[in-house]
Amino acid sequence: MSQLTESLGDFGNGLLTTVELAGASFAGAVVVAVVVVTCRIVPVRPLRLFGTAYVELFQSIPLLLWLALVFFALPEIGVEFGAFASVVLASSLYQGSYYAEAIRSGVNSVSKGQAEAARALGMSTRQLLTNIVLPQAFRTTVQPLTNITITLVLETALAATVGLLDLTEAANRINFRTAEPILVYTGAGLCYAAMAVVVSTIGGRLERRMVIHR
């Protein structure tokens, strides 16, 4: 038990790294999603084909393989990222495809009459997207976006496969020293569950607030 107590600092550092990974990956995935959604809905065929191909490609290959490609394969051609950056990049590109599909479903729910009215008022495509379409799309997709974010948080556990000291890797190392797998991994599991609850709570509040102000 004393060894477990002494390992709380390592456990906390791993938890902090996991939170940082989740935050950076979320920010990157949102940026990717907005770009992909824009490509998929603009009236430019090459961009629409690119957006569709991107979603199909990234959703057809597991995140673990994308992480392996970024961390192990890219250095072979002279492109190298650290462990943290590799996880963020792979997660952002991968989860961005799922965010993009969720947002696109929200875009499709916006009536075409609003787009036609905006064009009649002389709005550009950029103004139409940023002022009318995307804000409404986000309002209608808070719940699916929340679910994807929870998945993103949980899948940061894959960072352990590249040796990054996240929550899962910290639990592995602590268990190696203490040989208390039940306590160590139950604690790690409860931390992941707590993070999922926090994300779910924030998503629920956002959804209620947006519905009230619609």
Coordinates of N, CA and C in Angstrom, one line a residue:
M1 N 0.8 -1.2 0.0 CA 0.0 0.0 0.0 C 0.9 1.3 0.0
S2 N 2.0 1.2 0.7 CA 2.9 2.4 0.8 C 3.5 2.7 -0.6
Q3 N 3.7 1.6 -1.4 CA 4.2 1.8 -2.8 C 3.2 2.5 -3.6
L4 N 1.9 2.1 -3.4 CA 0.8 2.8 -4.2 C 0.7 4.3 -3.8
T5 N 0.9 4.6 -2.5 CA 0.8 6.0 -2.1 C 1.9 6.8 -2.7
E6 N 3.1 6.2 -2.7 CA 4.3 6.9 -3.3 C 4.1 7.1 -4.8
S7 N 3.3 6.3 -5.4 CA 3.1 6.4 -6.9 C 2.0 7.3 -7.3
L8 N 1.4 8.0 -6.4 CA 0.3 8.9 -6.7 C 0.7 10.0 -7.6
G9 N 2.0 10.5 -7.4 CA 2.5 11.6 -8.2 C 2.6 11.2 -9.6
D10 N 3.1 9.9 -9.9 CA 3.2 9.4 -11.3 C 1.8 9.3 -11.9
F11 N 0.8 8.8 -11.0 CA -0.5 8.7 -11.5 C -1.1 10.0 -11.9
G12 N -0.9 11.0 -11.1 CA -1.4 12.4 -11.3 C -0.8 12.9 -12.6
N13 N 0.5 12.7 -12.8 CA 1.2 13.2 -14.0 C 0.6 12.5 -15.3
G14 N 0.3 11.3 -15.1 CA -0.3 10.5 -16.3 C -1.7 11.1 -16.6
L15 N -2.4 11.3 -15.5 CA -3.8 11.9 -15.7 C -3.7 13.3 -16.4
L16 N -2.8 14.1 -16.0 CA -2.6 15.4 -16.5 C -2.2 15.3 -18.0
T17 N -1.4 14.4 -18.4 CA -1.0 14.2 -19.8 C -2.2 13.8 -20.6
T18 N -3.0 12.9 -20.0 CA -4.2 12.4 -20.7 C -5.2 13.6 -21.0
V19 N -5.3 14.5 -20.0 CA -6.2 15.6 -20.2 C -5.6 16.6 -21.3
E20 N -4.3 16.8 -21.2 CA -3.7 17.6 -22.3 C -3.8 17.0 -23.7
L21 N -3.7 15.7 -23.7 CA -3.8 15.0 -25.0 C -5.2 15.2 -25.6
A22 N -6.2 15.0 -24.7 CA -7.6 15.1 -25.1 C -7.9 16.5 -25.5
G23 N -7.5 17.5 -24.8 CA -7.8 18.9 -25.2 C -7.1 19.3 -26.5
A24 N -5.9 18.9 -26.7 CA -5.2 19.3 -27.9 C -5.8 18.5 -29.1
S25 N -6.1 17.2 -28.9 CA -6.7 16.4 -30.0 C -8.1 17.0 -30.3
F26 N -8.9 17.4 -29.3 CA -10.2 17.9 -29.6 C -10.1 19.2 -30.4
A27 N -9.2 20.1 -30.1 CA -9.0 21.3 -30.8 C -8.6 21.0 -32.3
G28 N -7.7 20.1 -32.4 CA -7.2 19.8 -33.8 C -8.3 19.1 -34.6
A29 N -9.1 18.3 -33.9 CA -10.2 17.5 -34.7 C -11.3 18.5 -35.1
V30 N -11.6 19.5 -34.3 CA -12.6 20.5 -34.7 C -12.2 21.3 -35.9
V31 N -10.9 21.7 -35.9 CA -10.4 22.4 -37.1 C -10.4 21.5 -38.3
V32 N -10.0 20.3 -38.2 CA -10.1 19.4 -39.3 C -11.5 19.2 -39.8
A33 N -12.4 19.0 -38.9 CA -13.8 18.8 -39.2 C -14.4 20.0 -40.0
V34 N -14.2 21.2 -39.5 CA -14.7 22.4 -40.2 C -14.2 22.4 -41.6
V35 N -12.9 22.2 -41.8 CA -12.3 22.2 -43.2 C -13.0 21.1 -44.0
V36 N -13.1 19.9 -43.5 CA -13.7 18.8 -44.3 C -15.1 19.1 -44.6
V37 N -15.9 19.6 -43.6 CA -17.3 19.8 -43.9 C -17.4 20.9 -44.9
T38 N -16.6 21.9 -44.8 CA -16.7 23.0 -45.8 C -16.4 22.4 -47.2
C39 N -15.4 21.6 -47.3 CA -15.1 20.9 -48.6 C -16.3 20.1 -49.1
R40 N -17.0 19.5 -48.2 CA -18.1 18.6 -48.7 C -19.3 19.3 -49.1
I41 N -19.5 20.6 -48.7 CA -20.8 21.2 -49.0 C -20.6 22.4 -50.0
V42 N -19.4 22.8 -50.3 CA -19.2 23.9 -51.2 C -19.5 23.4 -52.7
P43 N -20.0 24.2 -53.5 CA -20.3 23.8 -54.9 C -19.1 23.7 -55.8
V44 N -18.0 23.0 -55.3 CA -16.8 22.8 -56.1 C -16.5 21.3 -56.1
R45 N -16.7 20.7 -57.2 CA -16.6 19.2 -57.3 C -15.3 18.6 -56.7
P46 N -14.1 19.1 -57.1 CA -12.9 18.6 -56.6 C -12.8 18.6 -55.0
L47 N -13.3 19.7 -54.5 CA -13.3 19.8 -53.0 C -14.3 18.9 -52.4
R48 N -15.4 18.7 -53.0 CA -16.4 17.8 -52.4 C -15.9 16.3 -52.5
L49 N -15.2 16.0 -53.6 CA -14.6 14.7 -53.7 C -13.5 14.5 -52.7
F50 N -12.7 15.5 -52.5 CA -11.7 15.4 -51.4 C -12.3 15.2 -50.1
G51 N -13.3 15.9 -49.7 CA -14.0 15.8 -48.4 C -14.5 14.4 -48.2
T52 N -15.2 13.9 -49.3 CA -15.8 12.5 -49.2 C -14.7 11.5 -49.0
A53 N -13.6 11.6 -49.8 CA -12.5 10.6 -49.8 C -11.8 10.7 -48.4
Y54 N -11.7 11.8 -47.9 CA -11.1 12.0 -46.5 C -11.8 11.2 -45.5
V55 N -13.1 11.4 -45.4 CA -14.0 10.8 -44.4 C -13.9 9.3 -44.6
E56 N -14.1 8.8 -45.9 CA -14.1 7.4 -46.1 C -12.7 6.7 -45.7
L57 N -11.6 7.4 -46.0 CA -10.3 6.9 -45.8 C -10.1 6.8 -44.3
F58 N -10.3 7.9 -43.5 CA -9.9 7.9 -42.1 C -10.9 7.0 -41.3
Q59 N -12.1 6.9 -41.7 CA -13.1 6.0 -41.0 C -12.9 4.6 -41.3
S60 N -12.1 4.2 -42.3 CA -12.0 2.8 -42.7 C -10.7 2.2 -42.1
I61 N -9.9 3.0 -41.5 CA -8.6 2.5 -40.9 C -8.6 2.8 -39.4
P62 N -8.2 1.8 -38.6 CA -8.3 2.1 -37.1 C -7.3 3.2 -36.7
L63 N -7.6 3.8 -35.6 CA -6.8 4.9 -35.1 C -5.4 4.4 -34.7
L64 N -5.3 3.2 -34.2 CA -4.1 2.6 -33.8 C -3.1 2.5 -35.0
L65 N -3.6 2.1 -36.1 CA -2.8 2.1 -37.3 C -2.3 3.4 -37.8
W66 N -3.2 4.4 -37.7 CA -2.8 5.8 -38.0 C -1.7 6.3 -37.1
L67 N -1.8 5.9 -35.8 CA -0.8 6.3 -34.9 C 0.5 5.7 -35.2
A68 N 0.5 4.4 -35.5 CA 1.7 3.7 -35.9 C 2.3 4.3 -37.1
L69 N 1.5 4.7 -38.1 CA 2.0 5.3 -39.3 C 2.7 6.6 -39.0
V70 N 2.1 7.4 -38.2 CA 2.7 8.8 -37.8 C 3.9 8.6 -37.0
F71 N 3.9 7.7 -36.0 CA 5.1 7.6 -35.1 C 6.2 6.8 -35.6
F72 N 5.9 5.7 -36.3 CA 6.9 4.7 -36.7 C 7.3 4.8 -38.2
A73 N 6.3 5.1 -39.0 CA 6.5 5.1 -40.5 C 7.0 6.4 -41.0
L74 N 6.5 7.5 -40.6 CA 6.9 8.8 -41.2 C 8.4 9.1 -41.0
P75 N 9.0 8.7 -39.8 CA 10.4 9.0 -39.7 C 11.3 8.3 -40.7
E76 N 10.7 7.2 -41.4 CA 11.5 6.5 -42.4 C 11.6 7.4 -43.6
I77 N 10.8 8.4 -43.8 CA 10.9 9.3 -44.9 C 11.3 10.7 -44.5
G78 N 11.8 10.8 -43.3 CA 12.3 12.1 -42.8 C 11.4 13.0 -42.1
V79 N 10.2 12.5 -41.8 CA 9.2 13.3 -41.1 C 9.0 12.7 -39.7
E80 N 9.4 13.5 -38.7 CA 9.4 12.9 -37.4 C 8.7 13.8 -36.4
F81 N 7.8 13.2 -35.6 CA 7.1 13.9 -34.5 C 7.5 13.3 -33.2
G82 N 7.4 14.0 -32.1 CA 7.5 13.4 -30.8 C 6.3 12.6 -30.5
A83 N 6.3 11.9 -29.4 CA 5.2 11.0 -29.0 C 3.9 11.8 -28.8
F84 N 4.0 12.9 -28.0 CA 2.8 13.7 -27.8 C 2.2 14.2 -29.1
A85 N 3.1 14.8 -29.9 CA 2.6 15.4 -31.2 C 2.0 14.3 -32.1
S86 N 2.6 13.1 -32.1 CA 2.1 12.0 -32.9 C 0.7 11.6 -32.5
V87 N 0.5 11.5 -31.2 CA -0.8 11.1 -30.8 C -1.9 12.2 -31.1
V88 N -1.5 13.4 -30.9 CA -2.4 14.5 -31.2 C -2.7 14.6 -32.7
L89 N -1.7 14.5 -33.5 CA -1.9 14.5 -35.0 C -2.8 13.4 -35.4
A90 N -2.5 12.2 -35.0 CA -3.2 11.0 -35.5 C -4.7 11.1 -35.0
S91 N -4.9 11.5 -33.7 CA -6.2 11.5 -33.2 C -7.0 12.7 -33.8
S92 N -6.4 13.8 -34.1 CA -7.1 14.9 -34.7 C -7.5 14.6 -36.1
L93 N -6.7 14.0 -36.9 CA -7.0 13.6 -38.3 C -8.1 12.5 -38.3
Y94 N -8.0 11.6 -37.4 CA -9.0 10.5 -37.3 C -10.3 10.9 -36.8
Q95 N -10.3 11.5 -35.6 CA -11.6 11.9 -35.0 C -12.2 13.1 -35.8
G96 N -11.4 13.9 -36.5 CA -11.9 14.9 -37.3 C -12.9 14.4 -38.3
S97 N -12.7 13.2 -38.9 CA -13.6 12.7 -39.9 C -15.0 12.4 -39.2
Y98 N -15.0 12.0 -38.0 CA -16.2 11.7 -37.3 C -17.0 13.0 -36.9
Y99 N -16.2 13.9 -36.4 CA -16.8 15.2 -36.2 C -17.4 15.8 -37.4
A100 N -16.7 15.7 -38.5 CA -17.1 16.2 -39.8 C -18.5 15.6 -40.2
E101 N -18.6 14.3 -40.1 CA -19.9 13.7 -40.5 C -21.0 14.1 -39.6
A102 N -20.7 14.3 -38.3 CA -21.8 14.7 -37.4 C -22.2 16.2 -37.7
I103 N -21.3 17.0 -38.0 CA -21.6 18.4 -38.3 C -22.3 18.5 -39.7
R104 N -21.9 17.6 -40.6 CA -22.6 17.6 -41.9 C -24.0 17.2 -41.8
S105 N -24.3 16.3 -40.9 CA -25.7 15.9 -40.7 C -26.5 17.1 -40.2
G106 N -25.9 18.0 -39.3 CA -26.5 19.2 -38.9 C -26.7 20.2 -40.0
V107 N -25.7 20.3 -40.9 CA -25.8 21.2 -42.0 C -27.0 20.8 -42.9
N108 N -27.2 19.5 -43.1 CA -28.3 19.0 -43.9 C -29.6 19.3 -43.3
S109 N -29.6 19.6 -42.0 CA -30.9 19.8 -41.3 C -31.3 21.3 -41.5
V110 N -30.4 22.1 -41.9 CA -30.7 23.6 -42.1 C -31.5 23.7 -43.4
S111 N -32.6 24.4 -43.4 CA -33.5 24.4 -44.6 C -32.8 25.1 -45.7
K112 N -33.0 24.7 -46.9 CA -32.4 25.3 -48.1 C -32.9 26.7 -48.3
G113 N -34.1 26.9 -47.8 CA -34.7 28.3 -48.0 C -33.8 29.4 -47.4
Q114 N -33.2 29.0 -46.2 CA -32.3 30.0 -45.6 C -31.1 30.3 -46.4
A115 N -30.5 29.3 -47.0 CA -29.4 29.5 -47.9 C -29.8 30.3 -49.1
E116 N -30.9 30.0 -49.7 CA -31.4 30.8 -50.9 C -31.6 32.2 -50.5
A117 N -32.2 32.5 -49.3 CA -32.5 33.8 -48.9 C -31.1 34.6 -48.7
A118 N -30.1 33.9 -48.1 CA -28.9 34.5 -47.8 C -28.2 34.9 -49.2
R119 N -28.3 34.0 -50.1 CA -27.7 34.3 -51.4 C -28.4 35.5 -52.1
A120 N -29.7 35.5 -51.9 CA -30.5 36.6 -52.5 C -30.1 38.0 -51.9
L121 N -29.6 37.9 -50.6 CA -29.2 39.2 -49.9 C -27.7 39.5 -50.3
G122 N -27.1 38.7 -51.1 CA -25.8 39.0 -51.6 C -24.7 38.4 -50.7
M123 N -25.0 37.4 -49.8 CA -24.0 36.8 -49.0 C -23.1 35.9 -49.8
S124 N -21.8 35.9 -49.5 CA -20.8 35.0 -50.1 C -21.0 33.6 -49.5
T125 N -20.3 32.6 -50.1 CA -20.4 31.3 -49.5 C -19.8 31.3 -48.1
R126 N -18.7 32.0 -47.9 CA -18.1 32.0 -46.6 C -19.0 32.6 -45.6
Q127 N -19.6 33.7 -45.9 CA -20.6 34.4 -45.0 C -21.8 33.5 -44.7
L128 N -22.2 32.8 -45.7 CA -23.4 31.9 -45.5 C -23.0 30.8 -44.5
L129 N -21.8 30.2 -44.7 CA -21.4 29.1 -43.8 C -21.2 29.6 -42.4
T130 N -20.4 30.7 -42.2 CA -20.0 31.1 -40.9 C -21.2 31.8 -40.1
N131 N -22.1 32.4 -40.8 CA -23.1 33.2 -40.1 C -24.4 32.5 -40.0
I132 N -24.7 31.5 -40.9 CA -26.0 30.9 -40.9 C -25.9 29.4 -40.8
V133 N -25.2 28.7 -41.6 CA -25.3 27.3 -41.7 C -24.6 26.6 -40.5
L134 N -23.3 26.9 -40.3 CA -22.5 26.2 -39.3 C -23.0 26.4 -37.9
P135 N -23.4 27.7 -37.5 CA -23.9 27.9 -36.1 C -25.2 27.0 -35.9
Q136 N -26.1 26.9 -36.8 CA -27.2 26.1 -36.7 C -26.9 24.6 -36.7
A137 N -25.9 24.2 -37.5 CA -25.5 22.8 -37.5 C -24.9 22.4 -36.2
F138 N -24.1 23.2 -35.5 CA -23.6 22.9 -34.2 C -24.7 22.7 -33.2
R139 N -25.7 23.6 -33.3 CA -26.8 23.5 -32.3 C -27.5 22.1 -32.3
T140 N -27.7 21.6 -33.5 CA -28.4 20.4 -33.7 C -27.6 19.1 -33.5
T141 N -26.3 19.3 -33.4 CA -25.4 18.1 -33.3 C -24.6 18.1 -32.0
V142 N -25.0 18.8 -31.0 CA -24.3 18.8 -29.7 C -24.1 17.4 -29.1
Q143 N -25.2 16.6 -29.1 CA -25.2 15.3 -28.5 C -24.3 14.3 -29.3
P144 N -24.4 14.2 -30.6 CA -23.4 13.3 -31.3 C -22.0 13.8 -31.1
L145 N -21.8 15.1 -31.1 CA -20.4 15.6 -31.0 C -19.9 15.3 -29.6
T146 N -20.8 15.3 -28.6 CA -20.4 14.9 -27.2 C -20.0 13.5 -27.2
N147 N -20.7 12.6 -27.8 CA -20.4 11.2 -27.8 C -19.0 10.9 -28.5
I148 N -18.8 11.7 -29.6 CA -17.5 11.5 -30.3 C -16.4 12.0 -29.4
T149 N -16.6 13.1 -28.6 CA -15.6 13.6 -27.7 C -15.3 12.6 -26.6
I150 N -16.3 12.0 -26.1 CA -16.0 10.9 -25.1 C -15.1 9.8 -25.7
T151 N -15.4 9.4 -26.9 CA -14.6 8.4 -27.5 C -13.2 8.9 -27.7
L152 N -13.0 10.2 -28.1 CA -11.7 10.7 -28.3 C -10.9 10.7 -26.9
V153 N -11.6 11.0 -25.8 CA -10.9 11.0 -24.5 C -10.5 9.6 -24.2
L154 N -11.3 8.6 -24.4 CA -11.0 7.2 -24.0 C -9.9 6.7 -24.9
E155 N -9.9 7.1 -26.2 CA -8.9 6.5 -27.1 C -7.5 7.2 -26.9
T156 N -7.4 8.2 -26.1 CA -6.1 8.7 -25.8 C -5.2 7.6 -25.1
A157 N -5.9 6.5 -24.6 CA -5.2 5.4 -23.9 C -4.2 4.8 -24.9
L158 N -4.4 4.9 -26.2 CA -3.5 4.4 -27.2 C -2.1 5.0 -27.2
A159 N -2.1 6.2 -26.5 CA -0.8 6.8 -26.4 C 0.3 5.9 -25.7
A160 N -0.2 5.0 -24.9 CA 0.7 4.1 -24.2 C 1.5 3.2 -25.2
T161 N 0.9 3.0 -26.4 CA 1.6 2.1 -27.3 C 2.9 2.8 -27.9
V162 N 3.0 4.1 -27.8 CA 4.2 4.8 -28.3 C 5.1 5.2 -27.1
G163 N 4.8 4.7 -25.9 CA 5.6 5.0 -24.8 C 5.3 6.3 -24.1
L164 N 4.3 7.0 -24.4 CA 4.0 8.3 -23.8 C 3.4 8.0 -22.4
L165 N 3.8 8.8 -21.4 CA 3.4 8.5 -20.0 C 2.0 9.2 -19.8
D166 N 1.0 8.6 -20.3 CA -0.4 9.0 -20.1 C -0.9 8.2 -18.9
L167 N -2.2 8.3 -18.7 CA -2.8 7.6 -17.6 C -2.6 6.1 -17.7
T168 N -2.9 5.6 -18.8 CA -2.7 4.1 -19.0 C -1.3 3.6 -18.8
E169 N -0.3 4.3 -19.4 CA 1.1 3.9 -19.2 C 1.5 4.1 -17.8
A170 N 1.0 5.2 -17.1 CA 1.3 5.4 -15.7 C 0.8 4.2 -14.9
A171 N -0.4 3.7 -15.2 CA -1.0 2.6 -14.5 C -0.1 1.3 -14.8
N172 N 0.3 1.2 -16.0 CA 1.1 0.0 -16.3 C 2.4 0.0 -15.5
R173 N 3.1 1.2 -15.4 CA 4.3 1.2 -14.7 C 4.2 1.1 -13.2
I174 N 3.1 1.7 -12.7 CA 2.8 1.5 -11.2 C 2.5 0.1 -10.9
N175 N 1.7 -0.6 -11.7 CA 1.4 -2.0 -11.5 C 2.7 -2.9 -11.6
F176 N 3.6 -2.5 -12.5 CA 4.8 -3.3 -12.6 C 5.6 -3.2 -11.3
R177 N 5.6 -2.0 -10.6 CA 6.3 -1.8 -9.4 C 5.6 -2.4 -8.2
T178 N 4.3 -2.3 -8.2 CA 3.5 -2.7 -6.9 C 2.8 -4.0 -7.0
A179 N 2.6 -4.5 -8.3 CA 1.9 -5.8 -8.5 C 0.5 -5.8 -7.8
E180 N -0.2 -4.6 -8.0 CA -1.6 -4.5 -7.5 C -2.5 -4.1 -8.6
P181 N -2.7 -5.1 -9.6 CA -3.5 -4.7 -10.8 C -4.9 -4.3 -10.5
I182 N -5.6 -4.9 -9.5 CA -7.0 -4.6 -9.3 C -7.1 -3.1 -8.8
L183 N -6.3 -2.7 -7.9 CA -6.3 -1.3 -7.4 C -5.9 -0.3 -8.5
V184 N -4.8 -0.7 -9.1 CA -4.2 0.3 -10.1 C -5.1 0.5 -11.3
Y185 N -5.6 -0.6 -11.9 CA -6.4 -0.5 -13.1 C -7.8 0.0 -12.8
T186 N -8.3 -0.4 -11.6 CA -9.6 0.1 -11.2 C -9.6 1.7 -11.1
G187 N -8.5 2.1 -10.5 CA -8.3 3.6 -10.3 C -8.2 4.3 -11.6
A188 N -7.4 3.7 -12.6 CA -7.3 4.3 -13.9 C -8.7 4.3 -14.6
G189 N -9.4 3.2 -14.5 CA -10.7 3.1 -15.1 C -11.7 4.2 -14.6
L190 N -11.6 4.4 -13.3 CA -12.5 5.4 -12.7 C -12.1 6.8 -13.1
C191 N -10.9 7.0 -13.4 CA -10.4 8.4 -13.9 C -11.0 8.6 -15.3
Y192 N -10.9 7.6 -16.1 CA -11.4 7.7 -17.5 C -13.0 7.9 -17.4
A193 N -13.6 7.2 -16.5 CA -15.1 7.3 -16.4 C -15.4 8.7 -15.9
A194 N -14.6 9.3 -15.0 CA -14.9 10.6 -14.5 C -14.7 11.6 -15.6
M195 N -13.7 11.5 -16.5 CA -13.5 12.4 -17.6 C -14.7 12.3 -18.6
A196 N -15.2 11.1 -18.8 CA -16.4 10.9 -19.7 C -17.6 11.6 -19.1
V197 N -17.8 11.5 -17.8 CA -18.9 12.1 -17.1 C -18.8 13.7 -17.3
V198 N -17.6 14.2 -17.1 CA -17.4 15.6 -17.2 C -17.8 16.1 -18.7
V199 N -17.3 15.4 -19.7 CA -17.6 15.7 -21.0 C -19.1 15.6 -21.3
S200 N -19.7 14.6 -20.8 CA -21.2 14.4 -21.0 C -22.0 15.5 -20.3
T201 N -21.6 15.9 -19.1 CA -22.3 17.0 -18.4 C -22.2 18.3 -19.1
I202 N -21.0 18.6 -19.6 CA -20.8 19.8 -20.4 C -21.6 19.8 -21.7
G203 N -21.6 18.7 -22.4 CA -22.4 18.6 -23.6 C -23.9 18.7 -23.3
G204 N -24.4 18.1 -22.2 CA -25.8 18.3 -21.9 C -26.2 19.7 -21.6
R205 N -25.3 20.4 -20.9 CA -25.6 21.8 -20.6 C -25.6 22.7 -21.8
L206 N -24.6 22.4 -22.7 CA -24.6 23.2 -23.9 C -25.8 22.9 -24.8
E207 N -26.2 21.6 -24.8 CA -27.4 21.3 -25.6 C -28.7 22.0 -25.1
R208 N -28.8 22.0 -23.8 CA -30.0 22.7 -23.2 C -30.0 24.2 -23.4
R209 N -28.8 24.8 -23.3 CA -28.7 26.2 -23.5 C -29.0 26.6 -25.0
M210 N -28.5 25.8 -25.9 CA -28.7 26.1 -27.3 C -30.1 25.9 -27.7
V211 N -30.8 24.9 -27.1 CA -32.2 24.7 -27.4 C -33.0 25.8 -26.9
I212 N -32.7 26.3 -25.7 CA -33.5 27.4 -25.2 C -33.4 28.7 -26.0
H213 N -32.2 28.9 -26.6 CA -32.0 30.2 -27.3 C -32.2 30.0 -28.8
R214 N -32.7 28.9 -29.3 CA -32.9 28.8 -30.7 C -34.0 29.6 -31.2

